[in-house]
Coordinates of C-alpha atoms and ligand atoms in Angstrom, one line a residue:
M1 CA 45.8 14.1 78.2
T2 CA 44.5 10.8 76.7
K3 CA 47.1 8.6 75.0
G4 CA 44.7 6.2 73.3
P5 CA 44.8 5.3 69.6
V6 CA 43.3 7.2 66.8
L7 CA 40.0 5.8 65.7
V8 CA 39.6 5.6 61.9
P9 CA 36.1 4.8 60.8
V10 CA 36.1 3.3 57.3
L11 CA 32.8 3.4 55.6
G12 CA 31.3 0.9 53.2
D13 CA 32.3 2.8 50.1
Q14 CA 35.9 3.5 51.4
L15 CA 37.4 0.1 50.9
S16 CA 40.7 1.2 49.4
H17 CA 44.1 0.5 51.0
G18 CA 45.3 3.9 49.8
L19 CA 42.5 5.7 51.6
S20 CA 43.6 9.1 52.9
S21 CA 42.5 8.4 56.4
L22 CA 44.7 5.3 56.6
A23 CA 47.6 6.6 54.6
D24 CA 49.5 8.2 57.5
R25 CA 48.4 5.7 60.2
S26 CA 50.6 3.1 61.8
P27 CA 48.8 0.0 62.9
A28 CA 50.3 0.3 66.4
D29 CA 48.5 3.5 67.0
T30 CA 45.2 3.0 65.2
V31 CA 41.9 1.2 65.6
V32 CA 40.0 0.9 62.4
L33 CA 36.2 0.9 63.0
M34 CA 33.9 -0.7 60.4
M35 CA 30.2 -0.7 61.0
E36 CA 27.2 -2.5 59.4
V37 CA 24.4 -0.2 60.7
W38 CA 20.7 -0.5 60.2
D39 CA 20.1 3.1 59.4
E40 CA 22.4 2.9 56.3
T41 CA 20.4 -0.1 55.0
Q42 CA 17.1 1.9 55.4
Y43 CA 17.5 5.5 54.4
V44 CA 16.4 4.0 51.2
R45 CA 15.5 0.3 51.1
H46 CA 18.4 -0.8 48.9
H47 CA 18.4 -3.8 46.5
K48 CA 19.3 -6.9 48.5
A49 CA 22.3 -7.5 46.3
K50 CA 23.6 -4.0 46.9
I51 CA 23.5 -4.6 50.7
A52 CA 25.2 -8.0 50.2
L53 CA 27.9 -6.5 48.0
I54 CA 28.8 -3.8 50.5
F55 CA 28.7 -6.0 53.6
S56 CA 30.7 -8.8 51.9
A57 CA 33.3 -6.4 50.5
M58 CA 33.6 -4.7 54.0
R59 CA 34.2 -8.1 55.7
H60 CA 36.8 -9.0 53.2
F61 CA 38.5 -5.6 53.5
A62 CA 38.6 -6.0 57.3
E63 CA 40.4 -9.3 56.9
E64 CA 43.0 -7.6 54.6
L65 CA 43.5 -4.8 57.1
R66 CA 44.1 -7.3 59.8
E67 CA 46.6 -9.0 57.6
R68 CA 48.4 -5.7 57.3
G69 CA 48.6 -5.6 61.1
F70 CA 45.7 -3.2 61.9
T71 CA 43.3 -3.7 64.8
V72 CA 39.8 -3.7 63.2
D73 CA 36.8 -3.2 65.4
Y74 CA 34.1 -4.7 63.2
I75 CA 30.5 -4.2 64.2
T76 CA 28.2 -6.7 62.5
L77 CA 24.6 -5.9 61.8
D78 CA 23.5 -8.6 64.2
D79 CA 25.7 -7.5 67.1
P80 CA 23.1 -7.1 69.9
A81 CA 24.9 -4.0 71.1
N82 CA 24.8 -2.4 67.6
S83 CA 23.1 1.1 68.0
G84 CA 22.0 1.1 64.4
S85 CA 23.8 4.4 63.4
F86 CA 27.2 5.6 62.5
T87 CA 27.1 8.3 65.2
G88 CA 26.1 5.8 67.9
E89 CA 28.8 3.4 66.9
V90 CA 31.6 6.0 66.6
S91 CA 30.7 7.5 69.9
A92 CA 30.7 4.0 71.6
A93 CA 34.0 3.1 69.9
V94 CA 35.7 6.3 71.1
A95 CA 34.7 5.4 74.7
R96 CA 35.6 1.7 74.3
H97 CA 39.1 2.3 72.9
K98 CA 39.7 5.6 74.8
A99 CA 40.5 7.1 71.5
R100 CA 42.4 10.3 71.4
G101 CA 40.9 11.4 68.1
V102 CA 38.8 10.4 65.1
Q103 CA 40.2 10.6 61.6
I104 CA 38.0 9.9 58.6
S105 CA 38.1 10.4 54.8
E106 CA 35.3 12.7 53.6
P107 CA 32.2 10.6 52.8
G108 CA 30.5 10.3 49.4
E109 CA 27.1 11.6 50.5
W110 CA 26.0 15.0 51.8
R111 CA 23.7 13.3 54.4
V112 CA 26.7 11.5 55.9
R113 CA 28.8 14.7 55.7
Q114 CA 26.3 16.5 57.9
M115 CA 26.4 13.6 60.4
I116 CA 30.3 13.7 60.6
D117 CA 30.3 17.5 61.0
A118 CA 28.0 17.1 64.0
W119 CA 30.5 14.7 65.6
R120 CA 32.7 17.8 66.1
E121 CA 30.1 19.0 68.6
S122 CA 29.0 15.6 70.1
L123 CA 32.3 13.9 70.6
D124 CA 34.8 15.3 73.0
V125 CA 37.8 14.3 70.9
R126 CA 39.3 15.9 67.8
V127 CA 37.6 14.9 64.5
R128 CA 39.8 15.2 61.4
V129 CA 38.1 14.9 58.0
L130 CA 40.5 14.4 55.1
P131 CA 39.8 14.8 51.4
D132 CA 39.0 11.7 49.4
T133 CA 42.0 11.4 47.2
R134 CA 40.6 8.6 45.1
F135 CA 39.3 11.2 42.6
V136 CA 41.3 13.1 40.0
C137 CA 39.7 16.4 40.7
P138 CA 39.8 17.6 44.4
L139 CA 36.5 19.4 45.2
P140 CA 38.0 22.8 45.8
D141 CA 39.5 22.6 42.2
F142 CA 36.1 21.7 40.8
F143 CA 34.5 24.6 42.6
E144 CA 37.1 27.0 41.2
W145 CA 36.6 25.6 37.7
A146 CA 32.8 26.1 38.0
A147 CA 33.0 29.5 39.5
G148 CA 34.9 30.8 36.5
R149 CA 32.2 29.8 34.0
K150 CA 28.7 30.9 33.0
Q151 CA 27.9 27.4 31.8
W152 CA 29.3 24.1 33.1
R153 CA 30.0 21.6 30.3
M154 CA 31.5 18.2 30.8
E155 CA 33.5 18.4 27.6
Y156 CA 35.7 21.3 28.7
F157 CA 36.1 19.9 32.2
Y158 CA 37.1 16.5 30.7
R159 CA 39.9 18.1 28.7
D160 CA 41.4 19.5 31.9
M161 CA 41.3 16.0 33.4
R162 CA 43.1 14.7 30.3
R163 CA 45.8 17.4 30.7
K164 CA 46.0 16.7 34.4
T165 CA 46.4 12.9 34.2
G166 CA 48.3 12.9 30.9
L167 CA 45.9 10.2 29.7
L168 CA 45.8 10.0 25.9
M169 CA 48.0 13.0 25.5
D170 CA 50.9 13.7 23.2
G171 CA 52.6 16.5 25.1
D172 CA 49.9 19.1 25.5
K173 CA 47.9 17.8 22.5
P174 CA 45.3 15.1 22.6
V175 CA 46.4 11.9 20.8
G176 CA 45.0 11.6 17.3
G177 CA 44.5 15.3 17.1
K178 CA 41.1 15.5 18.8
W179 CA 39.7 15.2 22.2
N180 CA 36.5 13.2 21.4
F181 CA 36.0 10.3 19.0
D182 CA 32.3 9.9 19.7
A183 CA 31.4 10.3 16.0
D184 CA 32.9 6.9 15.4
N185 CA 30.9 5.3 18.3
R186 CA 27.4 4.6 19.2
G187 CA 26.0 2.2 16.5
G188 CA 22.8 0.3 17.0
P189 CA 22.6 -3.5 17.7
D190 CA 23.2 -5.9 14.8
A191 CA 22.7 -9.6 14.2
D192 CA 26.5 -10.3 14.7
C193 CA 26.5 -8.8 18.1
R194 CA 27.4 -11.5 20.7
P195 CA 28.6 -9.8 23.9
P196 CA 31.1 -12.0 25.8
A197 CA 30.1 -12.9 29.4
V198 CA 31.3 -10.8 32.2
A199 CA 33.5 -12.3 35.0
Q200 CA 31.4 -13.9 37.7
F201 CA 32.6 -14.7 41.2
K202 CA 31.2 -17.7 43.1
P203 CA 30.4 -16.6 46.7
D204 CA 33.0 -17.8 49.2
A205 CA 32.2 -18.5 52.9
I206 CA 32.2 -14.8 53.9
T207 CA 29.8 -13.9 51.0
R208 CA 27.6 -16.9 51.7
E209 CA 27.2 -15.8 55.3
V210 CA 26.3 -12.3 54.2
L211 CA 23.8 -13.6 51.6
D212 CA 22.1 -15.6 54.4
L213 CA 22.0 -12.5 56.6
V214 CA 20.6 -10.3 53.9
A215 CA 18.0 -12.9 52.9
A216 CA 16.9 -13.2 56.5
R217 CA 16.9 -9.5 57.5
F218 CA 15.7 -7.8 54.3
P219 CA 13.3 -10.2 52.8
D220 CA 10.9 -7.6 51.4
H221 CA 13.6 -5.3 49.9
F222 CA 13.6 -5.0 46.1
G223 CA 15.6 -7.5 44.0
S224 CA 17.0 -11.0 44.0
L225 CA 20.2 -12.5 45.5
E226 CA 20.1 -15.6 43.4
D227 CA 22.6 -14.5 40.8
F228 CA 25.0 -12.7 43.1
A229 CA 28.4 -12.8 41.5
W230 CA 29.9 -9.4 42.1
P231 CA 33.6 -8.9 42.8
V232 CA 34.0 -8.3 46.5
T233 CA 37.8 -7.9 46.8
A234 CA 40.4 -5.8 45.0
A235 CA 41.9 -8.9 43.5
Q236 CA 38.5 -9.9 42.0
A237 CA 37.8 -6.4 40.8
A238 CA 41.2 -6.4 39.0
Q239 CA 40.3 -9.8 37.4
A240 CA 36.9 -8.5 36.3
F241 CA 38.4 -5.4 34.8
D242 CA 41.1 -7.5 33.0
R243 CA 38.3 -9.6 31.4
F244 CA 36.7 -6.4 30.2
L245 CA 39.9 -5.1 28.7
K246 CA 40.6 -8.4 26.9
T247 CA 37.1 -9.2 25.7
R248 CA 34.8 -6.2 25.5
L249 CA 36.8 -2.9 25.4
P250 CA 37.5 -3.1 21.6
L251 CA 33.8 -2.9 20.9
F252 CA 32.9 -0.7 23.9
G253 CA 32.3 2.4 21.8
R254 CA 30.6 0.6 18.9
Y255 CA 27.9 -0.8 21.1
Q256 CA 27.9 1.9 23.8
D257 CA 24.4 3.1 23.1
A258 CA 22.9 -0.2 21.9
M259 CA 20.4 -2.3 23.8
M260 CA 19.5 -5.9 23.2
A261 CA 16.8 -7.9 25.0
G262 CA 18.5 -10.3 27.4
A263 CA 22.1 -9.0 26.7
D264 CA 22.2 -7.3 30.1
T265 CA 25.8 -6.0 30.0
M266 CA 26.5 -5.6 26.3
Y267 CA 30.1 -4.4 25.9
H268 CA 30.1 -2.3 29.1
A269 CA 32.8 -2.6 31.8
V270 CA 30.3 -3.6 34.6
I271 CA 32.8 -2.2 37.0
S272 CA 31.0 0.7 38.7
P273 CA 29.8 -1.4 41.8
A274 CA 33.5 -2.3 42.6
L275 CA 34.8 1.1 41.6
N276 CA 32.4 3.1 43.7
I277 CA 33.2 1.2 46.9
G278 CA 36.9 1.6 46.3
L279 CA 38.0 -1.9 45.1
I280 CA 39.7 -0.5 42.0
D281 CA 41.3 2.8 41.2
P282 CA 39.8 4.9 38.4
V283 CA 43.0 6.3 37.0
E284 CA 44.7 2.9 37.1
M285 CA 41.7 1.5 35.1
C286 CA 42.2 4.3 32.5
R287 CA 45.9 3.7 32.2
L288 CA 45.3 0.0 31.6
A289 CA 42.7 0.9 28.9
E290 CA 45.2 3.3 27.3
T291 CA 47.8 0.6 27.1
E292 CA 45.3 -1.5 25.2
W293 CA 45.2 1.2 22.6
R294 CA 49.0 2.0 22.6
E295 CA 49.7 -1.7 22.1
G296 CA 47.2 -2.0 19.2
R297 CA 44.6 -4.2 20.9
A298 CA 41.7 -1.7 21.1
P299 CA 40.8 1.2 18.8
I300 CA 41.1 4.8 19.9
E301 CA 37.4 5.5 19.7
A302 CA 36.6 2.7 22.2
V303 CA 39.4 3.7 24.6
E304 CA 38.8 7.4 24.5
G305 CA 35.1 6.8 25.0
F306 CA 35.8 4.7 28.0
I307 CA 38.3 7.1 29.6
R308 CA 35.8 10.0 29.0
Q309 CA 33.2 8.2 31.1
V310 CA 35.6 7.7 34.0
I311 CA 37.7 10.9 34.2
G312 CA 35.1 13.0 32.5
W313 CA 31.6 12.1 33.5
R314 CA 32.3 10.4 36.8
E315 CA 34.4 13.3 38.1
Y316 CA 32.1 15.9 36.6
V317 CA 28.9 14.6 38.3
R318 CA 30.8 14.4 41.6
G319 CA 31.8 18.0 41.4
I320 CA 28.2 19.1 40.4
Y321 CA 26.8 17.1 43.3
W322 CA 28.9 18.8 46.0
L323 CA 28.5 22.2 44.3
T324 CA 24.7 22.0 44.2
M325 CA 23.6 20.1 47.3
P326 CA 21.4 20.2 49.2
D327 CA 19.3 22.1 46.6
L328 CA 19.8 19.4 43.9
A329 CA 17.8 16.9 46.0
Q330 CA 14.8 19.2 45.8
A331 CA 15.3 20.4 42.2
N332 CA 12.2 20.2 40.0
E333 CA 12.5 22.7 37.2
L334 CA 9.8 21.1 35.1
D335 CA 7.3 20.8 38.0
A336 CA 7.0 17.1 37.6
T337 CA 4.8 15.5 40.3
R338 CA 3.5 12.2 39.0
P339 CA 4.2 9.3 41.3
L340 CA 6.2 6.3 40.1
P341 CA 4.1 3.6 38.5
E342 CA 4.0 0.2 40.2
F343 CA 5.6 -1.4 37.2
W344 CA 8.9 0.3 37.8
W345 CA 9.2 -2.1 40.7
T346 CA 7.4 -5.2 39.4
G347 CA 8.4 -5.0 35.7
E348 CA 4.8 -5.9 34.9
T349 CA 4.1 -3.8 31.9
Q350 CA 3.6 -4.5 28.2
M351 CA 6.3 -2.1 27.3
A352 CA 9.0 -4.5 26.3
C353 CA 11.9 -2.0 26.8
I354 CA 10.8 -1.2 30.4
A355 CA 10.1 -4.8 31.3
D356 CA 13.6 -5.8 30.2
C357 CA 15.3 -3.0 32.1
V358 CA 13.4 -3.8 35.3
R359 CA 14.0 -7.5 34.8
T360 CA 17.8 -7.1 34.7
T361 CA 17.8 -4.6 37.5
R362 CA 15.9 -6.9 39.8
K363 CA 18.0 -9.8 38.9
T364 CA 21.5 -8.3 39.1
A365 CA 21.2 -4.7 40.6
Y366 CA 22.7 -3.5 37.2
A367 CA 21.5 -2.0 34.0
H368 CA 23.8 -0.3 31.5
H369 CA 23.9 3.4 31.0
I370 CA 21.6 3.6 28.0
Q371 CA 18.9 1.5 29.6
R372 CA 19.1 3.9 32.6
L373 CA 19.1 7.1 30.5
M374 CA 17.1 6.4 27.4
V375 CA 14.5 3.9 28.7
M376 CA 13.9 4.4 32.4
G377 CA 15.1 8.0 32.6
N378 CA 13.4 9.0 29.3
F379 CA 10.1 7.5 30.4
A380 CA 10.3 9.4 33.7
L381 CA 11.1 12.6 31.9
L382 CA 8.3 12.3 29.4
A383 CA 5.7 11.1 31.8
G384 CA 6.6 13.9 34.3
L385 CA 7.5 11.5 37.2
S386 CA 8.5 13.2 40.4
P387 CA 12.3 13.7 40.5
Q388 CA 12.4 12.7 44.2
D389 CA 10.5 9.4 43.5
V390 CA 12.8 8.7 40.6
A391 CA 15.9 9.5 42.5
D392 CA 14.8 7.2 45.3
W393 CA 14.2 4.4 42.8
F394 CA 17.7 4.8 41.2
L395 CA 19.3 4.9 44.7
V396 CA 17.6 1.7 45.7
V397 CA 18.0 -0.5 42.7
Y398 CA 21.6 -0.3 41.5
A399 CA 24.6 -1.8 43.2
D400 CA 26.7 1.2 42.2
A401 CA 24.2 3.8 43.5
F402 CA 25.6 6.3 45.9
E403 CA 24.0 9.7 46.0
W404 CA 27.0 11.7 44.8
V405 CA 26.8 9.9 41.4
E406 CA 23.2 8.8 41.3
L407 CA 21.5 12.1 42.0
P408 CA 23.2 14.3 39.4
N409 CA 22.6 11.6 36.8
V410 CA 18.9 11.4 37.7
A411 CA 18.1 15.1 38.5
G412 CA 20.5 16.6 36.0
M413 CA 21.1 14.2 33.1
A414 CA 17.9 12.2 32.9
L415 CA 15.2 14.6 34.2
F416 CA 16.5 18.1 33.5
A417 CA 15.2 18.9 37.0
D418 CA 18.2 21.2 37.6
G419 CA 17.2 23.4 34.7
G420 CA 20.1 22.5 32.5
K421 CA 23.1 23.0 34.9
L422 CA 24.5 19.6 34.1
A423 CA 23.3 18.9 30.6
S424 CA 22.6 21.3 27.8
K425 CA 19.3 19.8 26.8
P426 CA 16.8 17.2 28.1
Y427 CA 17.5 13.6 26.8
A428 CA 13.9 13.3 25.5
A429 CA 13.2 10.8 22.7
S430 CA 10.3 9.1 21.1
G431 CA 10.0 5.4 20.4
A432 CA 11.9 5.8 17.1
Y433 CA 15.2 6.3 19.1
I434 CA 14.6 3.1 21.2
D435 CA 13.7 1.2 18.0
R436 CA 16.9 2.4 16.3
M437 CA 19.1 1.5 19.2
S438 CA 17.6 -1.7 20.4
N439 CA 15.8 -4.9 19.3
Y440 CA 13.0 -4.3 21.9
C441 CA 10.3 -3.0 19.7
G442 CA 10.0 -6.1 17.6
Q443 CA 9.0 -8.0 20.7
C444 CA 6.6 -5.4 22.1
A445 CA 2.8 -5.4 22.4
Y446 CA 2.9 -1.8 21.3
D447 CA 3.5 -0.6 17.8
V448 CA 6.5 1.7 17.6
K449 CA 5.5 3.1 14.2
K450 CA 2.0 4.0 15.5
K451 CA 1.9 7.5 16.8
V452 CA -1.4 7.7 18.7
G453 CA -4.2 5.4 19.9
K454 CA -4.5 2.3 22.0
N455 CA -1.6 0.1 20.8
A456 CA 0.7 3.0 19.7
C457 CA 4.1 3.1 21.4
P458 CA 3.5 5.3 24.5
F459 CA 6.8 7.1 24.0
N460 CA 5.5 8.6 20.8
A461 CA 2.6 10.6 22.2
L462 CA 4.4 11.2 25.5
Y463 CA 7.3 12.8 23.6
W464 CA 5.1 15.5 21.9
D465 CA 3.1 16.0 25.1
F466 CA 6.3 16.6 27.0
L467 CA 7.4 19.3 24.6
A468 CA 3.9 20.9 24.6
R469 CA 3.6 20.8 28.4
N470 CA 7.0 22.4 28.9
E471 CA 7.0 24.8 26.0
D472 CA 7.4 27.9 28.1
K473 CA 10.5 26.5 29.8
L474 CA 12.2 24.7 26.9
A475 CA 11.3 26.3 23.6
G476 CA 14.1 28.8 24.0
N477 CA 16.7 26.0 24.1
P478 CA 18.6 26.1 20.8
R479 CA 19.1 22.4 20.9
L480 CA 15.4 21.9 20.9
A481 CA 14.7 24.3 18.0
N482 CA 14.0 21.6 15.4
P483 CA 11.5 19.6 17.5
Y484 CA 9.7 22.8 18.5
A485 CA 9.6 23.9 14.8
T486 CA 8.0 20.5 13.9
W487 CA 5.5 20.8 16.7
R488 CA 4.5 24.2 15.5
R489 CA 4.0 23.0 12.0
M490 CA 1.5 20.5 13.1
N491 CA -2.2 21.5 12.9
A492 CA -4.2 21.9 16.1
D493 CA -6.1 18.6 15.6
K494 CA -2.9 16.6 15.3
Q495 CA -1.4 18.3 18.4
A496 CA -4.6 17.6 20.3
E497 CA -4.5 13.9 19.2
Y498 CA -1.0 13.6 20.6
C499 CA -1.9 15.2 23.9
D500 CA -5.1 13.2 24.3
S501 CA -3.3 10.0 23.5
A502 CA -0.6 10.8 26.1
A503 CA -3.3 11.7 28.7
A504 CA -5.2 8.4 28.1
F505 CA -2.0 6.4 28.6
L506 CA -1.0 8.4 31.7
Q507 CA -4.4 7.7 33.2
T508 CA -3.7 3.9 33.1
L509 CA -0.6 4.2 35.3
Q510 CA -1.1 2.6 38.7
P511 CA 0.9 4.5 41.3
A512 CA 3.5 2.3 43.2
R513 CA 2.5 1.1 46.6
K514 CA 4.1 3.0 49.4
G515 CA 7.1 1.5 51.1
W516 CA 9.1 0.2 48.2
A517 CA 11.8 2.8 48.5
R518 CA 11.5 4.1 52.0
V519 CA 10.1 2.8 55.2
E520 CA 6.7 4.3 55.6
V521 CA 6.3 6.8 58.3
G522 CA 4.1 5.3 60.9
G523 CA 4.3 2.0 58.9
G524 CA 4.9 -0.4 61.8
P525 CA 7.7 -0.9 64.2
R526 CA 11.2 -0.1 63.0
I527 CA 13.2 -3.3 63.6
K528 CA 16.5 -2.4 65.1
S529 CA 19.8 -4.1 64.4
G530 CA 20.2 -7.2 66.4
A531 CA 16.6 -7.4 67.4
T532 CA 15.5 -10.1 65.0
K533 CA 18.4 -12.4 65.8
H534 CA 16.9 -13.1 69.2
A535 CA 13.3 -12.8 68.3
Ligands
FAD601 C1 19.6 8.0 35.5 C2 21.0 7.5 35.7 C3 21.4 7.1 36.9 C4 22.7 6.6 37.1 N1 23.1 6.2 38.4 C5 24.3 5.9 38.6 C6 24.7 5.4 39.9 O1 24.0 5.4 40.9 N2 26.0 5.1 40.1 C7 26.9 5.1 39.1 O2 28.1 4.7 39.3 N3 26.6 5.5 37.8 C8 25.3 5.9 37.6 N4 24.9 6.3 36.3 C9 26.0 6.4 35.3 C10 26.2 5.1 34.4 O3 24.9 4.7 33.9 C11 26.8 4.0 35.2 O4 28.0 4.4 35.8 C12 27.2 2.8 34.3 O5 26.0 2.3 33.8 C13 27.9 1.7 35.2 O6 28.1 0.6 34.4 P1 29.5 0.2 33.8 O7 30.5 0.1 34.8 O8 29.3 -1.0 32.9 O9 29.8 1.5 32.9 P2 30.5 1.7 31.5 O10 29.5 2.1 30.5 O11 31.4 0.6 31.1 O12 31.4 3.0 31.8 C14 32.6 2.9 32.5 C15 32.6 3.7 33.8 O13 32.4 5.1 33.5 C16 31.7 5.7 34.6 N5 30.5 6.4 34.1 C17 29.9 6.2 32.9 N6 28.9 7.1 32.7 C18 28.8 7.8 33.9 C19 28.0 8.8 34.3 N7 27.0 9.3 33.6 N8 28.2 9.3 35.6 C20 29.2 8.8 36.3 N9 30.0 7.9 35.9 C21 29.8 7.4 34.7 C22 31.3 4.7 35.6 O14 32.2 4.7 36.6 C23 31.4 3.4 34.8 O15 31.8 2.3 35.6 C24 23.6 6.7 36.1 C25 23.2 7.1 34.8 C26 21.9 7.5 34.6 C27 21.5 8.0 33.3
SF4_602 S1 7.3 -0.1 21.0 FE1 7.6 1.6 22.5 S2 7.2 0.7 24.5 FE2 7.5 -1.0 23.0 S3 9.7 -1.5 23.2 FE3 9.5 -0.1 21.5 S4 9.9 1.9 22.5 FE4 9.4 0.5 24.2

């Protein structure tokens, strides 16, 4: 019988000291394995800043584990012996350390779960997969919740999470007598709106080394590294969140849906990149936010709105992901097949709203929720872009993008590709919505008030064309009764004008060149990890 240590692989989004796979391990009997592998940088060709964030945070976390007395076997991307895959590295490490078993926390992505399940066959040691306890709702509980319902709706799930955590509760009643204060939120932008700056972290020596590595190895990936300032340790994430609590939380709800050109973060927390890789705990964040309300520093509508996003939406989309995969990745209820336009990558479009969203995305690997949903997502929905192309884009471009949270938001919330499992209606809107919630239209080459024709805002004709195109699938949705009633009241000429105008615009879209999101099949040699170092 082998007496070697237990090997604990810690993945790039598992950087939490309370991780289930580490919780019962003593340093004397454990080797932690951390791996920068080529395959994970390429299954989609991530934004440069996303790769830099994950590698830098991993290297910092490895240092912290060593300080706690753990032996950390850290495989860098440029290690000449790096096999390029999790499976290759775990198998090599089992042999190298004569490990008696492998223990890992469940991964965040279905693809990786398949890989880990296959280790049970390919490795001749015991593989133990533990639940990820960094979420409020264990997956079996979510499956049970969903199984008992005809329709899944976030609002009811969220109430259960409030009861479970005791957040914003007065005994068994919600504080203030209601669960949801959204009616007091969601104003548009105004002239007095001056969002305070978010916390920025100057790269230290570890981060600088990673930035050099990423610049050298991923030169043609989307995005820029110039403004890299993400928190890469738990201490920095706590500092960033504290800045949010003190300076932006009070107006979080008021400006939650507002967009202003150049105000890239508005009053949002800008915490998802650190949160999703495990540098900060979601419930702890919510307790701190609740304290701001209890001590009178932030209004209930802001705090409830924030907590709903974290223990409501974030937990809900995770449950939906694991419940509906792998089908969700192929879902296409509205038969949308148009390829992504090139300007989604370059930002070169006269549509001011899209140009601004792509600009901030390239620069920082971040855009706030309403830019993602009501500009990029809305355009994709109305133009009938392929859900798989859109999902690839979202997975590439945001520093917080991991499939468990990205895909349900794209396929379910933005594109209605799941046929309404996640959301009760498509988030479709014309230019009037963007005009009301932003200051983009005043700076745009298109005229938001014009409905059809050459310089009319494209969202206007696309909106009606979308409803017309999908009438057989959507007209029965009670939440779309009003728009369909308006559509039917229009005379045939007017309807045709909208559809012709939309068709003329769609014809101008230049499909994106291949290779932005995924390495082209047969598109030249696949450069393996370590190979370029010595080239
Ligand atoms: C099409 C689309 C794609 C998205 N892709 C991602 C993604 O890849 N990764 C990701 O973390 N979020 C994603 N979201 C959700 C949301 O836009 C981001 O979580 C949010 O913009 C992160 O910025 P923030 O920390 O400033 O969030 P805030 O607006 O300050 O909200 C606070 C926190 O609430 C959580 N949250 C809010 N809305 C959602 C939501 N719809 N789903 C899950 N969590 C939510 C996040 O953890 C966020 O950090 C997507 C939304 C859409 C519409
Ligand atoms: S006019 Fe239309 S395209 Fe231009 S910014 Fe407004 S919504 Fe966007």
